[in-house]
Amino acid sequence: MTEPLVTPCPPCPAGVSEHEWADNVSDPAAYSGAAPDRSREQLVTNGQGELLGRFREVLLRTDDLEWVDKTLAGLSQRLLWRDDATGASIALVRFLKGAGIPSRHSHASNQFMFCLSGRYTYLPTGLTLTRGSFYWNPKGSMHGPTLAEEESVLLETYDGPHYPTQPEWYTDPADAR
């Protein structure tokens, strides 16, 4: 296991008691993605000596993160945050021009997408996301296939697991998480 990133604990802000500042930590890290890995401030252990992460505000410079290819050609992501217990997640997803989801499908939770750039179209309905568009696909709602008419970057959020079963277009089960 890799040692967690350790940086000095920041000083207590003015107007905040030392007790409040000392107790201002999250639950033990049960998260994955880039955010938790970049937010640890110091090593903290519980009474049994188990390492806990200490979290405060988290700032990611998404341009510093690598795009990670998925097994669907033309799709990559920058995973920002995931709650491994619930499957909820936040990621930047990028579809290259001509890529898209190849078939009709539904999700096991609500899907929210905000288009940062590009043109991303839901083919059966003609609904097209462009810069500034917000899209909500309610849990269980059938949609797709889709096509990126140009390279498209979307902020994608799920409030639970992505799919009820692994879609056939992914050969790696991790891509369906």
Coordinates of C-alpha atoms in Angstrom, one line a residue:
M1 CA 0.0 0.0 0.0
T2 CA 1.3 3.5 -0.9
E3 CA 1.9 5.8 2.0
P4 CA -0.7 8.7 2.0
L5 CA 0.4 12.2 1.0
V6 CA 1.2 14.0 4.2
T7 CA 1.4 17.8 4.3
P8 CA 1.5 20.0 7.4
C9 CA -1.8 20.7 9.2
P10 CA -2.8 24.3 8.4
P11 CA -2.9 26.8 11.2
C12 CA -6.2 27.4 13.0
P13 CA -8.1 30.2 11.3
A14 CA -9.0 33.3 13.2
G15 CA -12.4 33.1 14.9
V16 CA -12.3 29.3 15.2
S17 CA -11.6 27.7 18.5
E18 CA -8.7 25.2 18.7
H19 CA -11.2 22.5 19.8
E20 CA -13.4 23.1 16.8
W21 CA -10.4 23.1 14.5
A22 CA -9.1 19.8 16.0
D23 CA -12.5 18.2 15.5
N24 CA -12.9 19.5 12.0
V25 CA -12.1 16.2 10.2
S26 CA -14.1 13.9 8.0
D27 CA -14.9 10.3 8.7
P28 CA -12.1 7.8 7.8
A29 CA -11.6 8.0 4.0
A30 CA -13.9 5.6 2.2
Y31 CA -13.6 7.5 -1.0
S32 CA -11.6 7.1 -4.2
G33 CA -10.8 9.3 -7.1
A34 CA -8.4 12.3 -7.1
A35 CA -9.9 14.4 -4.4
P36 CA -9.3 12.3 -1.3
D37 CA -5.7 11.5 -2.5
R38 CA -4.9 15.2 -2.7
S39 CA -6.6 16.3 0.5
R40 CA -4.7 14.5 3.4
E41 CA -3.2 17.0 5.7
Q42 CA -1.6 14.8 8.3
L43 CA -1.5 11.3 9.7
V44 CA -4.2 10.7 12.2
T45 CA -4.7 7.3 13.9
N46 CA -7.7 6.0 15.9
G47 CA -7.4 4.3 19.3
Q48 CA -6.4 1.0 17.6
G49 CA -3.5 2.6 15.7
E50 CA -5.3 2.4 12.3
L51 CA -4.5 5.3 10.0
L52 CA -7.3 7.7 9.3
G53 CA -7.3 10.5 6.7
R54 CA -7.8 14.1 7.8
F55 CA -9.8 16.2 5.4
R56 CA -10.6 19.9 5.2
E57 CA -11.3 21.8 2.1
V58 CA -10.1 20.1 -1.1
L59 CA -9.0 21.9 -4.2
L60 CA -8.2 20.0 -7.4
R61 CA -6.5 21.5 -10.5
T62 CA -8.3 19.2 -13.0
D63 CA -5.8 20.1 -15.7
D64 CA -3.1 18.4 -13.6
L65 CA -5.0 15.1 -13.7
E66 CA -4.4 12.7 -16.6
W67 CA -7.3 11.5 -18.8
V68 CA -7.8 7.8 -18.2
D69 CA -9.1 5.8 -21.1
K70 CA -12.1 3.5 -20.6
T71 CA -12.6 0.4 -22.7
L72 CA -15.2 2.1 -24.9
A73 CA -13.1 3.7 -27.7
G74 CA -13.0 7.5 -27.6
L75 CA -14.2 7.8 -23.9
S76 CA -11.9 8.8 -21.1
Q77 CA -12.4 10.3 -17.6
R78 CA -10.8 12.2 -14.8
L79 CA -12.3 10.7 -11.7
L80 CA -12.6 13.5 -9.1
W81 CA -14.5 11.7 -6.3
R82 CA -16.3 8.4 -5.6
D83 CA -18.0 7.1 -2.5
D84 CA -17.1 3.5 -2.7
A85 CA -19.8 2.4 -0.3
T86 CA -22.7 4.0 -2.3
G87 CA -21.3 4.2 -5.9
A88 CA -21.9 7.9 -6.0
S89 CA -19.3 9.7 -8.1
I90 CA -18.2 12.9 -9.8
A91 CA -16.0 12.8 -12.9
L92 CA -15.0 14.8 -15.9
V93 CA -15.7 12.6 -19.0
R94 CA -14.4 13.3 -22.5
F95 CA -15.9 11.8 -25.6
L96 CA -13.7 12.3 -28.7
K97 CA -15.5 13.3 -31.9
G98 CA -17.5 10.4 -33.3
A99 CA -17.5 8.5 -30.0
G100 CA -20.6 7.8 -27.9
I101 CA -22.6 5.3 -26.0
P102 CA -23.6 2.7 -28.6
S103 CA -27.0 1.5 -27.3
R104 CA -30.0 2.3 -25.3
H105 CA -29.5 1.9 -21.5
S106 CA -30.6 3.1 -18.1
H107 CA -28.8 3.9 -14.8
A108 CA -29.2 2.5 -11.3
S109 CA -29.2 6.1 -9.9
N110 CA -29.8 9.6 -11.1
Q111 CA -27.3 10.9 -13.6
F112 CA -26.5 14.6 -13.9
M113 CA -24.3 16.1 -16.6
F114 CA -23.1 19.6 -17.2
C115 CA -21.5 20.3 -20.6
L116 CA -18.3 22.2 -20.4
S117 CA -17.5 22.0 -24.1
G118 CA -18.5 20.3 -27.3
R119 CA -21.7 18.9 -28.8
Y120 CA -23.0 15.7 -27.3
T121 CA -26.3 14.3 -28.8
Y122 CA -28.9 11.8 -27.7
L123 CA -29.7 10.3 -31.1
P124 CA -33.3 9.0 -30.7
T125 CA -34.5 12.4 -29.3
G126 CA -32.1 14.8 -30.9
L127 CA -31.4 16.4 -27.5
T128 CA -28.0 18.0 -27.8
L129 CA -25.8 19.2 -24.9
T130 CA -23.7 22.2 -25.7
R131 CA -21.5 24.4 -23.5
G132 CA -23.5 25.4 -20.4
S133 CA -26.3 22.7 -20.8
F134 CA -27.4 20.8 -17.7
Y135 CA -28.9 17.3 -18.2
W136 CA -30.6 15.2 -15.6
N137 CA -31.4 11.6 -16.5
P138 CA -33.7 10.2 -13.7
K139 CA -32.9 6.7 -12.3
G140 CA -34.2 4.0 -14.5
S141 CA -35.0 6.2 -17.5
M142 CA -34.0 4.6 -20.9
H143 CA -31.9 6.8 -23.1
G144 CA -29.2 6.6 -25.8
P145 CA -27.5 5.8 -28.0
T146 CA -25.4 9.0 -28.0
L147 CA -22.8 10.6 -30.3
A148 CA -20.2 13.3 -29.7
E149 CA -20.6 15.6 -32.8
E150 CA -17.3 17.2 -31.7
E151 CA -14.9 16.5 -28.8
S152 CA -17.1 16.9 -25.7
V153 CA -16.2 17.3 -22.0
L154 CA -18.9 16.8 -19.4
L155 CA -19.0 17.0 -15.7
E156 CA -20.9 13.8 -14.8
T157 CA -22.4 13.1 -11.3
Y158 CA -24.2 10.0 -10.1
D159 CA -25.9 9.9 -6.7
G160 CA -25.5 6.2 -6.5
P161 CA -24.2 3.3 -8.7
H162 CA -24.0 3.8 -12.4
Y163 CA -25.5 0.7 -13.9
P164 CA -27.8 -2.1 -12.7
T165 CA -25.5 -4.5 -14.6
Q166 CA -22.3 -4.1 -16.6
P167 CA -23.1 -2.7 -20.1
E168 CA -21.8 -4.8 -23.0
W169 CA -19.8 -1.9 -24.4
Y170 CA -17.4 -2.1 -21.4
T171 CA -15.0 -5.0 -21.2
D172 CA -13.5 -3.9 -17.8
P173 CA -16.0 -4.0 -14.9
A174 CA -14.3 -1.0 -13.3
D175 CA -15.5 1.1 -16.3
A176 CA -19.1 0.5 -15.3
R177 CA -18.6 1.8 -11.7

